[in-house]
Amino acid sequence: MPLLHSSAWLSAPLSPHCLHFLPSTSVLVNLATTSRTFITTMAFSSSSSSSSSKALADQENLLQVLKYHQQTKHAYDKYARGPRGLDWANQPNPFRRYVSAPLLPLLHFPTNTNTETENPSPSDAPLYSSVFLSLPPPKPISHSTISQFFYDSLALSAWKSTGYSTWSLRVNPSSGNLHPTEAYIIAPPIDSLSTSPFVAHYAPKEHSLELRAEIPSGFFPKFFPQNSFLVGLSSVFWREAWKYGERAFRYCNHDIGHAIAAVAMAAAGLGWDVKLLDGLGNEELKKLMGLQCFPEFKFPSRPVRGKFPDIEFEHPDCVLLVFPNGIGQFDVNYKELSSGISEFSKLEWKGKPNSLSKEHVCWDIIYQTAEVVKKPFTVGDRFASDPFQSSGVCSEGSYKDFTVREVVRKRRSAVDMDRVTVIQRETFYQILLHCLPSGCGNRGKQRGQLALPFRALSWDAEVHAVLFVHRVARLPKGLYFLVRNEDHFDELKKSMSADFAWVKPEGCPDNLPLYELDTSSYDMLAKQVSCHQDIASDGCFSLGMVARFETTLREKNAWMYPRLFWETGVLGQVLYLEAHAVGISATGIGCYFDGPGTILFPYCYFG
């Protein structure tokens, strides 16, 4: 099978206050992480005990994150802690349901567009490549469009079976196909669904909404533009921990990134924009999605097997605002919004969450780390609805004229690579142009996340890509680097081997910050660092992701840790979709060795 592919791993040399490789799971992208951790002593002012206490708490939170990150690395001589085998009798149910909650069915739609019998307008079935240039006119919120939105973002996409086993696939990819991500909609009244504003849980198996609560009629007009709604995402850590043990927290957050990108792409097909409401804190998210129904999980201080029904709780991750594109600048008053959300605890919530497993294994470090990365409410945060920036084009003909729906619903994870398929250099460059956060319409440096689907995120790009080129026509095999935030360029270059060339490859578009580092064969090394898996070297190219790690956490706080994974998940989803759109396939490798960077970067120190 022809394939692009993405490897998961890489590490780059980072000096202590520089960049680190973060591990990530799944899709074409993973952050490999190498980290030399410098824990500096912080000075506290004696004039402010409250600020001193906060600084101390921040430092303790950072130490916990660094401990988790270090402890959950795979190494050549030792894998991160996890189950020694799979307990099939207690495999978690992949489908959460709220027992007794009213079920509101959504509509289904054909995936293929038959151009011989149908002649849909571009706004009804926009081409995949077109939404990176501009969004179609926004459609109104209705039973039909909300159905389309979930059908093209978080729904089931296929059923597979072999022997006595049957399992489902979804539009949004997930590590190990375990799907820890749950989704909620908070919306104004929608004909044929609810005559009142409501909160509902999305049930993908039924492609239906489970009505959880009705909310005050003045909530949406007070805080958001007309024809807007909210999507909340949460994680069930136990679903991933069942298979992956302590690394599950990484994978859950990577999957949140996949879901954010899936939501943004489905919304784009309907002419809607998406932005993270990142000024809200953990408590606001919990109330907004009705997750206070889960008892607080009192986790043990070491890994323990037993019956822990409370371990099946949902951790609130984020809330996204979905709104019509082209409505111009608007603001969200986070302080007043927080006050409005506080009233949600008084609502009448319907349904009881179903049980997922009879017995469990609690990996305590997951829950310790989840506690310290909970983001608090931040009053000073400003909501920014920046203008849409189009992505670059150098080879529009590389795409196969698939619609958005055809690409997102037919995307699959490849199981192997054929070691034969070659892609054209222009196709390779076109794929990477769609990986840039700032687009190419403003002719400025890459930094802010303004292009689809990265514009859903609320911070400047932190994640870069290191590429192993194996089979790209007219491009030498070797190691390449895609700089996604050009403010980091000097820091990146200084942190790596002085022998790297850092030159633009032949034929590379001027607006694509791609650099050739070394033109040797990296086939065997790509395989070696990806837990010796052939798939990392048998495709057209593979890649790993690099992120500023400790520097970012110190600058922005420990709660940026999961957000780094979200960004990798968004980038990974783009790579998945790009592969299908140009007629090949991709996959992700969640198993990789986190500290092989000394092989590639001998002049950098790794602790």
XYZ file of C-alpha atoms in Angstrom:
607
model
C 0.000 0.000 0.000
C 1.429 3.399 -0.910
C 2.243 5.542 1.965
C 3.376 8.720 3.331
C 3.605 7.901 6.919
C 4.661 9.476 10.037
C 6.966 8.196 12.567
C 6.791 9.078 16.115
C 9.662 10.058 17.959
C 12.374 12.344 17.427
C 14.643 14.149 19.551
C 16.642 17.107 19.045
C 19.280 18.632 21.016
C 18.133 21.148 23.348
C 19.963 23.125 25.753
C 18.261 23.346 29.121
C 16.409 26.546 28.467
C 15.915 25.721 24.826
C 13.800 23.138 23.101
C 12.850 19.649 24.070
C 11.281 16.806 22.303
C 7.980 15.856 23.604
C 6.589 12.442 23.076
C 3.416 12.131 21.367
C 1.303 9.347 20.154
C -0.369 8.501 17.026
C -0.737 10.165 13.788
C 1.962 11.120 11.592
C 3.521 12.943 14.223
C 4.981 12.377 17.457
C 7.132 14.284 19.609
C 10.063 12.543 20.674
C 11.419 13.868 23.708
C 14.754 14.262 25.007
C 15.044 16.368 27.905
C 17.804 17.595 29.965
C 15.885 18.960 32.881
C 17.239 21.976 34.669
C 15.373 22.720 37.844
C 16.472 26.123 38.873
C 15.985 27.564 42.313
C 13.345 30.241 42.306
C 13.713 33.393 44.352
C 10.656 34.491 46.283
C 9.910 37.944 47.512
C 9.388 38.276 51.245
C 7.011 41.145 50.621
C 4.264 38.961 49.246
C 3.432 35.669 50.893
C 0.620 34.982 48.413
C 2.865 35.434 45.384
C 5.530 33.329 47.102
C 2.996 30.582 47.746
C 1.858 30.678 44.129
C 5.430 30.568 42.855
C 6.146 27.606 45.106
C 3.015 25.811 43.910
C 3.937 26.531 40.283
C 7.404 25.104 40.874
C 5.985 21.962 42.483
C 3.581 21.536 39.569
C 6.438 21.896 37.099
C 8.479 19.291 38.979
C 5.569 16.846 38.807
C 5.221 17.344 35.045
C 8.949 16.859 34.513
C 8.837 13.742 36.675
C 5.942 12.332 34.654
C 7.592 13.132 31.360
C 10.868 11.509 32.388
C 9.267 8.469 34.007
C 7.081 7.676 30.988
C 9.839 7.640 28.385
C 10.683 4.510 26.444
C 14.396 3.683 26.378
C 16.354 1.025 24.491
C 16.861 -0.970 27.672
C 13.536 -0.257 29.384
C 10.015 0.551 28.313
C 7.721 2.824 30.306
C 5.561 1.052 32.866
C 2.382 -0.513 31.590
C 0.378 -3.725 31.744
C 2.374 -6.828 30.866
C -0.557 -8.137 28.879
C -4.023 -7.032 27.854
C -6.869 -7.852 30.237
C -9.518 -8.481 27.598
C -12.190 -9.266 30.183
C -11.935 -5.672 31.404
C -11.376 -3.832 28.139
C -13.204 -0.512 28.619
C -16.428 0.069 26.753
C -15.513 2.598 24.020
C -18.971 4.149 24.157
C -20.110 6.319 27.047
C -23.852 6.587 27.499
C -25.944 8.528 30.000
C -28.579 6.053 31.073
C -32.146 7.475 30.986
C -31.094 10.713 29.237
C -33.404 11.529 26.279
C -31.823 10.514 22.941
C -32.062 13.009 20.074
C -31.273 11.265 16.743
C -29.104 13.038 14.171
C -29.185 12.636 10.388
C -26.842 10.490 8.283
C -25.336 11.568 4.966
C -23.719 9.896 1.945
C -19.933 10.021 2.034
C -19.373 9.989 -1.730
C -20.469 12.725 -4.102
C -21.691 11.222 -7.381
C -20.756 13.874 -9.910
C -22.612 12.024 -12.697
C -26.006 12.295 -10.991
C -25.398 15.226 -8.664
C -24.101 18.712 -9.245
C -23.571 20.116 -5.763
C -22.485 23.708 -5.384
C -19.046 24.321 -3.833
C -20.738 25.602 -0.685
C -22.753 22.369 -0.319
C -19.790 20.046 -0.851
C -16.580 22.092 -0.729
C -13.409 20.463 -1.980
C -10.903 19.549 0.703
C -8.141 21.746 -0.707
C -10.467 24.744 -1.092
C -11.159 25.252 2.622
C -7.460 25.968 3.229
C -7.823 28.977 0.910
C -11.135 30.379 2.133
C -14.210 29.155 3.970
C -17.558 28.833 2.176
C -20.505 31.032 3.220
C -21.696 29.998 6.701
C -24.755 27.795 6.971
C -27.319 28.443 9.716
C -27.456 26.166 12.742
C -30.123 23.514 12.152
C -30.853 19.864 12.760
C -29.243 19.103 9.386
C -26.063 21.157 9.827
C -25.441 20.003 13.398
C -25.896 16.439 12.147
C -23.380 17.077 9.360
C -20.972 18.669 11.794
C -20.801 15.619 14.088
C -20.996 13.162 11.179
C -17.828 14.682 9.677
C -15.884 15.170 12.921
C -16.466 12.658 15.723
C -18.798 10.007 14.281
C -18.139 6.382 13.407
C -16.691 6.062 9.913
C -16.704 2.270 9.438
C -17.097 -1.116 11.102
C -14.395 -3.786 10.752
C -14.445 -7.476 11.633
C -12.163 -10.482 11.613
C -13.057 -13.858 13.003
C -15.232 -13.279 16.043
C -14.056 -9.713 16.613
C -15.861 -6.594 15.427
C -14.790 -3.021 16.055
C -15.585 0.455 14.844
C -13.442 3.205 13.342
C -14.069 6.909 13.813
C -13.496 10.098 11.884
C -11.159 11.369 14.612
C -8.126 9.082 15.003
C -7.096 7.698 18.370
C -4.089 5.938 19.865
C -4.735 2.218 19.684
C -8.284 2.973 18.474
C -9.233 3.258 22.161
C -10.960 6.649 21.949
C -10.662 8.268 25.365
C -12.224 11.496 24.032
C -15.856 12.367 24.798
C -17.709 15.324 23.271
C -20.520 17.640 24.364
C -22.505 20.352 22.647
C -23.823 23.432 24.428
C -26.191 25.142 22.031
C -29.093 27.566 21.594
C -32.512 26.141 20.609
C -32.360 24.056 17.405
C -35.524 23.073 15.531
C -36.256 19.323 15.647
C -33.757 18.890 18.479
C -34.677 21.164 21.372
C -36.952 24.136 21.867
C -34.671 25.356 24.665
C -30.930 25.993 24.868
C -29.316 22.763 26.014
C -26.279 20.705 26.953
C -26.002 17.285 25.300
C -23.488 14.462 25.106
C -22.620 13.141 21.654
C -23.132 9.371 21.345
C -21.137 8.325 18.246
C -22.408 4.736 18.026
C -25.988 5.990 17.743
C -24.999 9.253 16.012
C -27.336 10.976 18.446
C -27.299 13.586 21.183
C -28.108 12.637 24.755
C -29.896 15.574 26.350
C -28.228 16.314 29.692
C -29.771 19.642 30.693
C -31.679 22.689 29.523
C -29.939 26.001 30.177
C -31.178 29.596 30.665
C -32.499 31.255 27.507
C -30.304 34.323 27.915
C -26.993 32.466 28.048
C -26.017 32.519 24.354
C -27.282 36.017 23.405
C -25.365 37.489 26.342
C -21.960 35.981 25.597
C -21.668 34.847 21.971
C -22.490 35.911 18.398
C -25.689 34.725 16.778
C -25.595 31.207 15.273
C -22.809 30.104 17.605
C -22.525 27.037 19.814
C -19.930 25.355 22.033
C -18.230 21.969 21.822
C -16.671 20.523 24.979
C -14.050 17.763 24.956
C -13.118 15.509 27.870
C -10.923 12.435 28.398
C -11.452 9.080 30.094
C -7.859 8.260 31.074
C -8.763 4.681 31.960
C -9.536 3.807 28.325
C -5.940 4.489 27.286
C -4.329 3.303 30.544
C -5.925 -0.128 30.081
C -3.469 -0.754 27.243
C -0.683 1.799 27.617
C -0.236 2.178 31.357
C 1.546 5.311 32.519
C 1.984 6.799 29.017
C -1.793 7.072 28.666
C -1.881 10.703 29.772
C 0.314 11.644 26.803
C -1.902 9.754 24.386
C -5.158 11.155 25.744
C -3.948 14.692 25.161
C -2.643 13.860 21.712
C -6.130 12.543 20.912
C -7.656 15.817 22.130
C -5.551 17.519 19.449
C -6.904 15.104 16.841
C -10.438 15.929 17.964
C -9.827 19.693 17.858
C -8.600 19.397 14.277
C -11.493 17.115 13.333
C -13.970 19.652 14.734
C -12.257 22.526 12.912
C -12.264 20.707 9.559
C -15.921 19.664 9.813
C -16.871 23.202 10.807
C -14.903 24.624 7.865
C -16.979 22.545 5.459
C -20.061 24.336 6.802
C -18.534 27.808 6.714
C -17.952 27.914 10.470
C -14.864 29.020 12.368
C -13.573 27.474 15.625
C -11.672 28.997 18.556
C -10.548 27.594 21.881
C -12.069 29.361 24.898
C -8.840 29.027 26.829
C -9.529 31.742 29.391
C -11.873 29.342 31.164
C -10.494 27.121 33.903
C -10.994 23.513 34.859
C -13.932 24.267 37.158
C -15.797 26.220 34.466
C -15.291 23.395 31.964
C -16.551 20.805 34.426
C -19.752 22.774 35.113
C -20.323 23.611 31.451
C -20.225 19.937 30.399
C -22.036 18.631 33.492
C -19.040 16.540 34.593
C -19.664 17.227 38.272
C -21.813 14.075 38.113
C -18.594 12.052 38.483
C -17.413 11.543 42.087
C -13.939 12.844 42.844
C -11.456 10.056 42.238
C -9.270 9.502 45.284
C -6.338 7.739 43.677
C -3.856 5.558 45.597
C -0.195 6.494 45.916
C 1.097 3.616 43.780
C -0.113 1.460 40.875
C -2.912 -0.792 42.124
C -5.268 -3.312 40.517
C -8.818 -3.577 41.786
C -12.341 -2.246 41.444
C -12.205 1.545 41.113
C -15.467 2.638 39.479
C -14.594 6.297 40.078
C -11.545 5.916 37.802
C -13.949 6.074 34.859
C -14.541 9.793 35.404
C -14.088 12.293 32.564
C -11.353 14.903 32.841
C -12.539 18.212 31.278
C -9.988 19.290 28.659
C -11.315 22.220 26.649
C -14.287 24.043 25.190
C -14.390 25.326 21.615
C -16.550 28.145 20.304
C -18.006 27.399 16.857
C -19.275 30.505 15.063
C -20.038 31.763 11.511
C -16.953 32.809 9.593
C -16.750 36.339 8.281
C -18.615 38.064 11.119
C -15.614 40.206 12.019
C -13.990 40.905 15.361
C -15.863 40.240 18.584
C -14.901 39.739 22.197
C -15.791 37.238 24.912
C -16.012 38.588 28.442
C -14.466 35.697 30.354
C -15.279 37.155 33.765
C -18.986 37.456 33.047
C -18.985 34.130 31.207
C -17.481 32.413 34.255
C -20.201 33.921 36.401
C -22.857 32.653 33.984
C -21.381 29.152 33.954
C -21.428 29.033 37.751
C -25.225 28.805 37.507
C -24.942 25.500 35.611
C -24.379 23.661 38.876
C -28.022 24.454 39.720
C -29.408 22.854 36.553
C -31.368 19.611 36.500
C -28.941 17.151 34.896
C -30.356 14.062 33.209
C -28.824 10.611 32.888
C -26.335 8.496 34.785
C -23.005 7.572 33.152
C -22.666 3.903 32.271
C -19.952 1.632 33.656
C -17.013 0.911 31.340
C -15.165 -1.990 33.063
C -15.629 -4.333 36.014
C -12.037 -4.072 37.248
C -9.267 -1.545 36.728
C -5.594 -0.744 37.188
C -4.827 2.660 38.644
C -1.542 4.171 37.430
C -1.244 6.854 40.077
C 1.200 9.125 38.240
C -1.421 9.825 35.558
C -3.817 11.299 38.099
C -1.103 13.141 40.021
C -0.052 14.836 36.785
C -3.598 15.540 35.635
C -4.166 17.412 38.894
C -1.196 19.748 38.505
C -1.922 20.662 34.860
C -5.502 21.779 35.511
C -5.682 25.298 34.154
C -7.228 27.882 36.493
C -9.567 30.608 35.319
C -7.448 33.508 34.036
C -9.141 36.909 34.117
C -6.648 38.681 31.887
C -7.021 36.345 28.905
C -8.389 38.000 25.788
C -10.401 36.159 23.164
C -8.984 36.820 19.686
C -11.015 36.110 16.546
C -8.189 36.778 14.098
C -8.908 37.035 10.360
C -8.638 33.788 8.405
C -5.288 33.295 6.670
C -5.119 31.130 3.566
C -2.497 28.393 3.277
C 0.140 28.325 0.567
C -0.253 26.636 -2.808
C 2.576 25.265 -4.922
C 0.949 22.146 -6.386
C -2.837 22.331 -6.374
C -2.875 19.479 -8.897
C -1.534 17.098 -6.238
C -5.014 16.825 -4.743
C -7.585 14.354 -6.072
C -10.643 16.639 -6.001
C -12.105 14.946 -2.953
C -14.628 16.860 -0.890
C -14.010 17.603 2.773
C -16.380 14.796 3.754
C -14.733 12.265 1.453
C -11.329 12.977 2.968
C -12.282 13.094 6.641
C -14.569 10.061 6.553
C -12.344 7.832 4.388
C -9.141 8.545 6.285
C -7.626 5.337 7.635
C -4.432 4.410 9.472
C -2.108 2.412 7.263
C -0.825 -0.880 8.666
C 2.305 -1.111 6.540
C 4.324 0.649 3.831
C 5.353 -0.874 0.503
C 8.956 0.465 0.264
C 8.205 1.294 -3.380
C 5.820 4.248 -3.639
C 7.418 7.602 -4.401
C 5.742 11.001 -4.145
C 6.725 14.029 -6.178
C 8.756 16.787 -4.601
C 6.010 19.331 -5.302
C 3.461 17.128 -3.517
C 5.766 16.885 -0.510
C 6.115 20.661 -0.406
C 2.353 21.124 -0.801
C 1.650 18.835 2.161
C 4.059 20.836 4.305
C 2.515 24.159 3.264
C -0.729 22.957 4.863
C 1.241 22.232 8.058
C 2.195 25.877 8.578
C 0.370 27.674 11.401
C 0.256 31.191 9.944
C -0.706 30.393 6.370
C 0.917 32.233 3.509
C -1.459 35.095 2.812
C 0.182 37.677 5.072
C 3.751 37.153 3.823
C 4.997 37.450 7.375
C 6.979 35.005 9.483
C 5.440 31.771 10.723
C 4.398 32.140 14.352
C 0.736 32.861 15.140
C -1.799 30.103 14.464
C -4.048 31.761 11.882
C -4.537 29.091 9.203
C -6.899 26.118 9.168
C -7.111 24.118 11.417
C -4.400 25.536 13.699
C -6.363 28.758 14.161
C -8.531 26.915 16.670
C -5.606 27.113 19.114
C -4.945 30.172 21.249
C -1.127 30.310 21.449
C 1.725 30.866 19.014
C 3.098 27.704 17.443
C 5.418 25.715 19.709
C 5.781 22.515 17.675
C 8.210 21.901 14.807
C 8.754 18.835 12.614
C 11.907 16.848 11.908
C 11.515 14.832 8.710
C 13.218 11.679 7.485
C 12.914 11.773 3.708
C 13.035 8.269 2.217
C 11.279 8.325 -1.185
C 10.517 11.778 -2.555
C 11.319 12.251 -6.235
C 14.115 14.755 -6.965
C 14.763 15.352 -3.274
C 17.827 13.742 -1.668
C 17.265 11.256 1.129
C 18.129 12.752 4.456
C 17.140 14.761 7.478
C 15.050 17.944 7.098
C 13.537 20.443 9.525
C 10.246 22.350 9.215
C 10.338 25.508 11.347
C 6.761 26.329 12.345
C 7.626 29.325 14.522
C 10.424 31.329 12.953
C 11.075 33.214 16.187
C 12.630 29.928 17.364
C 15.002 29.578 14.407
C 18.186 30.869 16.024
C 17.523 28.914 19.202
C 16.912 25.728 17.222
C 20.016 26.129 15.110
C 22.276 26.838 18.090
C 20.937 23.822 19.971
C 21.821 21.356 17.221
C 24.951 20.014 15.601
C 27.189 22.597 13.965
C 27.559 20.169 11.042
C 23.950 20.577 9.938
C 23.635 22.534 6.691
C 20.414 24.503 7.330
C 19.921 25.252 3.619
C 16.680 25.480 1.640
C 16.258 22.365 -0.533
C 16.022 22.683 -4.294
C 12.641 23.846 -5.578
C 11.355 24.704 -2.089
C 8.801 27.547 -2.142
C 10.067 30.793 -0.637
C 7.222 30.816 1.898
C 7.980 27.301 3.197
C 10.557 27.390 6.055
C 11.913 23.912 5.332
C 15.624 23.261 5.767
C 17.917 20.474 4.665
C 20.097 19.370 7.584
C 21.935 16.321 6.248
C 21.659 14.217 3.083
C 22.596 10.807 4.389
C 20.275 7.807 4.548
C 18.264 7.745 7.769
C 16.157 4.666 6.965
C 17.689 2.444 9.636
C 17.757 5.146 12.293
C 14.094 6.041 11.670
C 13.221 2.375 12.190
C 15.484 2.011 15.209
C 14.074 4.930 17.187
C 10.491 3.879 16.359
C 10.827 0.759 18.488
C 12.414 -1.115 15.570
C 9.256 -0.903 13.447
C 9.722 -1.192 9.678
C 6.846 1.179 9.017
C 9.030 4.124 10.058
C 11.459 3.562 7.172
C 9.311 1.949 4.485
C 7.175 4.962 3.511
C 7.850 8.092 1.469
C 8.858 10.008 4.561
C 8.421 9.854 8.299
C 8.688 12.531 10.929
C 8.887 13.390 14.557
C 7.835 16.524 16.382
C 9.965 18.839 18.434
C 8.669 21.334 20.957
C 10.087 23.837 23.369
C 9.443 22.028 26.577
C 10.742 23.227 29.913
C 11.168 26.777 28.631
C 7.519 26.896 27.606
C 6.313 25.383 30.871
C 8.300 27.920 32.882
C 7.090 30.834 30.773
C 3.424 29.849 30.617
C 2.857 27.390 33.487
C 2.574 23.627 33.839
C -0.880 23.625 32.249
C 0.821 24.142 28.875
C 2.029 20.536 29.050
C -1.179 18.967 27.681
C -1.527 21.839 25.209
C 1.767 20.925 23.579
C 0.258 17.524 22.884
C -2.915 19.133 21.565
C -0.833 21.036 19.030
C 0.927 17.858 17.909
C -2.440 16.155 17.565
C -3.756 18.963 15.353
C -0.641 18.778 13.175
C -0.878 14.992 13.070
C -4.484 15.121 11.878
C -3.519 17.498 9.065
C -0.834 15.060 7.941
C -3.329 12.189 8.042
C -5.812 14.106 5.882
C -3.177 15.392 3.481
C -1.987 11.859 2.784
C -5.474 10.694 1.817
C -6.159 13.854 -0.176
C -3.113 13.284 -2.430
C -3.912 9.598 -2.912
C -1.643 7.822 -0.449
C -2.036 6.907 3.223
C -0.457 7.602 6.577
C -0.193 6.218 10.054
C 1.234 7.118 13.414
C 3.614 5.307 15.700
C 3.021 5.705 19.403
C 5.981 3.555 20.397
C 9.342 5.256 20.036
C 12.459 5.708 22.096
C 12.459 9.126 23.691
C 16.164 9.751 24.022
C 18.008 8.845 20.826
C 18.931 12.424 20.011
C 22.588 11.986 20.863
C 22.929 9.827 17.758
C 21.720 12.632 15.523
C 23.075 15.546 17.468
C 26.441 14.491 18.934
C 27.400 17.980 20.052
C 24.401 18.422 22.269
C 24.152 17.247 25.809
C 21.241 15.173 26.981
C 20.749 14.424 30.631
